[in-house]
């Protein structure tokens, strides 16, 4: 069934639209396999009834937030802007990229400028108190962009690298206070998904900045 769903799913920037909910912990290897192979994101939920109630209660707000994705053209023209609450969600950029594909504007310079602006806003969210998940989100967003387009030599290369450096500066292979372990895991897990040119570009960035060995950045696979 999953193979058939995956084969017939419309291809886009959106990696996942299926959720697997479990009351028990899942092995990270299993989670990665189902995400990479079938586009299934796994969630651990202790109280299933409460989870369904939360989904139902938050549906109107979620619908209102995601409605702004349909207004991508208006955002690009400066007539509208995305709400902070929407951009604080991990999946918001994935939806925006999918919309850009449908509109055929993913390589448009105006869209690329907007993309950098969104990444910068995500960076600002990470600087707020108790916003550790935003470091993880930022790594996910940078990787998502780097898997979809060649950034090396593009108009956004310099600003993208500055944002990647910020992410590297604030992630850690070990659970160290003030550093994001989840961001490191994201970089390590998805490194090979990036375009080869982008891998080379970021490897040069890592080497040039001599990131400290204890942060584990040097162990990100080539």
XYZ file of C-alpha atoms in Angstrom:
222
model
C 0.000 0.000 0.000
C 2.774 2.428 0.923
C 4.624 1.694 -2.313
C 1.489 2.461 -4.321
C 0.855 5.681 -2.405
C 4.453 6.789 -2.894
C 4.390 5.958 -6.620
C 1.179 7.904 -7.288
C 1.923 10.901 -5.044
C 2.416 14.146 -6.925
C 6.114 15.003 -6.811
C 6.950 18.380 -5.311
C 9.153 20.070 -2.722
C 6.930 18.552 -0.041
C 8.642 15.448 1.321
C 5.961 14.144 3.625
C 2.182 14.189 3.915
C 1.740 10.977 5.926
C 2.050 10.692 9.699
C 2.643 7.510 11.688
C 1.514 7.849 15.306
C 2.867 5.429 17.918
C 2.505 5.196 21.671
C 6.026 3.739 21.903
C 9.462 5.051 21.052
C 10.689 4.242 17.561
C 14.227 3.344 16.605
C 15.771 6.387 14.822
C 16.915 4.102 11.991
C 13.328 2.947 11.420
C 12.054 6.534 11.550
C 14.641 7.651 8.987
C 13.886 4.686 6.719
C 10.157 5.356 6.557
C 10.696 9.100 6.136
C 13.245 8.740 3.316
C 11.493 5.848 1.552
C 7.816 6.644 1.926
C 7.677 10.232 3.148
C 6.222 9.177 6.497
C 6.930 11.311 9.550
C 6.726 9.422 12.843
C 5.313 10.870 16.056
C 5.307 9.439 19.573
C 2.012 10.086 21.346
C 1.338 8.784 24.846
C -2.331 9.806 25.054
C -3.972 9.132 21.692
C -7.364 10.552 22.665
C -5.775 13.818 23.799
C -3.750 13.936 20.569
C -6.925 13.706 18.463
C -8.623 16.336 20.625
C -5.632 18.669 20.176
C -5.696 18.162 16.409
C -9.407 18.918 16.298
C -9.122 21.984 18.544
C -6.214 23.450 16.579
C -7.574 22.721 13.112
C -9.235 26.144 12.579
C -6.022 27.965 13.548
C -3.879 25.656 11.390
C -6.216 26.159 8.422
C -6.007 29.934 8.798
C -2.215 29.842 8.962
C -1.700 27.554 5.970
C -4.125 29.613 3.888
C -1.365 32.203 3.585
C 0.640 29.762 1.449
C -1.856 30.299 -1.366
C -0.947 33.955 -1.375
C 2.682 33.415 -2.380
C 2.377 35.705 -5.394
C 1.042 38.503 -3.200
C 3.923 37.983 -0.765
C 6.459 38.123 -3.596
C 4.937 41.403 -4.781
C 5.134 42.865 -1.272
C 1.382 43.138 -0.796
C 1.300 40.584 2.005
C 3.697 38.923 4.456
C 3.705 35.623 6.316
C 2.696 35.652 9.976
C 5.338 34.763 12.568
C 3.119 31.989 13.949
C 3.075 30.353 10.534
C 6.836 30.625 9.971
C 7.582 29.226 13.430
C 6.167 25.902 12.246
C 8.741 23.440 10.944
C 6.662 22.538 7.898
C 5.825 26.045 6.726
C 8.803 26.383 4.374
C 8.063 22.981 2.854
C 4.564 24.215 1.978
C 5.931 27.454 0.521
C 8.427 25.535 -1.640
C 5.651 23.261 -2.870
C 3.579 26.309 -3.806
C 6.575 27.837 -5.596
C 6.863 24.671 -7.679
C 3.194 24.814 -8.648
C 3.588 28.455 -9.666
C 6.852 27.747 -11.490
C 8.728 30.487 -9.620
C 11.273 28.411 -7.669
C 14.188 29.860 -9.702
C 12.769 33.388 -9.912
C 15.147 35.968 -8.380
C 12.274 37.604 -6.503
C 11.386 34.267 -4.958
C 15.034 33.566 -4.080
C 15.215 36.933 -2.307
C 12.039 36.034 -0.417
C 13.538 32.651 0.457
C 16.577 34.262 2.063
C 14.313 36.651 3.967
C 12.325 33.705 5.347
C 15.514 31.937 6.431
C 16.666 35.106 8.186
C 13.351 35.347 10.019
C 13.741 31.739 11.151
C 17.218 32.638 12.424
C 15.712 35.492 14.458
C 13.152 33.109 15.986
C 16.008 30.940 17.260
C 17.350 33.887 19.277
C 14.223 34.096 21.419
C 14.084 32.532 24.863
C 13.060 28.866 25.009
C 13.119 28.524 21.222
C 15.510 25.599 20.867
C 13.305 23.881 18.303
C 13.919 26.808 15.957
C 17.611 25.847 15.619
C 16.435 22.420 14.511
C 13.937 23.999 12.116
C 16.577 26.297 10.627
C 18.866 23.343 9.891
C 15.940 21.525 8.293
C 15.071 24.565 6.159
C 18.652 25.097 4.976
C 18.957 21.437 4.071
C 15.617 21.462 2.286
C 16.731 24.338 0.082
C 20.139 22.751 -0.528
C 18.537 19.491 -1.677
C 16.268 21.249 -4.192
C 18.526 23.755 -5.950
C 22.182 24.427 -6.652
C 23.122 27.342 -4.408
C 26.794 27.426 -5.363
C 27.222 30.276 -7.866
C 23.689 31.611 -7.375
C 22.607 35.063 -6.231
C 21.898 33.753 -2.720
C 25.174 31.865 -2.144
C 26.795 34.391 0.197
C 23.743 34.914 2.413
C 22.928 31.213 2.448
C 26.464 30.376 3.597
C 26.217 32.987 6.361
C 23.036 31.337 7.605
C 24.606 27.876 7.373
C 27.584 29.135 9.390
C 25.181 30.405 12.068
C 23.555 26.966 12.185
C 26.937 25.214 12.433
C 28.049 27.635 15.153
C 25.041 26.715 17.262
C 24.841 22.951 16.862
C 26.655 20.168 18.664
C 27.240 16.474 18.220
C 27.074 16.134 21.995
C 24.348 17.339 24.328
C 26.112 20.521 25.382
C 24.361 23.438 27.074
C 23.591 26.300 24.657
C 24.081 24.139 21.545
C 21.438 22.289 19.534
C 21.941 18.556 19.352
C 18.876 18.123 17.129
C 20.283 20.590 14.570
C 23.486 18.547 14.341
C 21.492 15.342 13.888
C 19.582 16.999 11.032
C 22.783 18.074 9.258
C 24.379 14.664 9.727
C 21.310 12.660 8.708
C 20.507 14.613 5.541
C 23.973 15.709 4.396
C 24.059 13.274 1.454
C 20.665 14.496 0.228
C 22.088 17.872 -0.746
C 23.203 18.667 -4.279
C 26.848 17.707 -4.702
C 27.818 21.315 -5.457
C 26.218 22.425 -2.203
C 27.984 19.712 -0.216
C 31.313 20.908 -1.589
C 30.427 24.544 -0.873
C 29.523 23.830 2.759
C 32.514 21.560 3.288
C 34.737 24.479 2.224
C 32.823 26.740 4.629
C 33.418 24.308 7.497
C 37.119 24.028 6.687
C 37.590 27.808 6.320
C 36.028 28.556 9.712
C 37.843 25.800 11.600
C 34.872 24.774 13.689
C 35.868 23.259 17.013
C 36.291 19.517 16.990
C 34.190 19.022 20.133
C 31.162 20.329 18.281
C 31.506 17.376 15.930
C 31.113 19.452 12.767
C 34.236 17.907 11.274
C 32.523 14.535 11.440
C 29.692 15.481 9.110
C 30.077 13.026 6.196
C 31.614 14.174 2.925
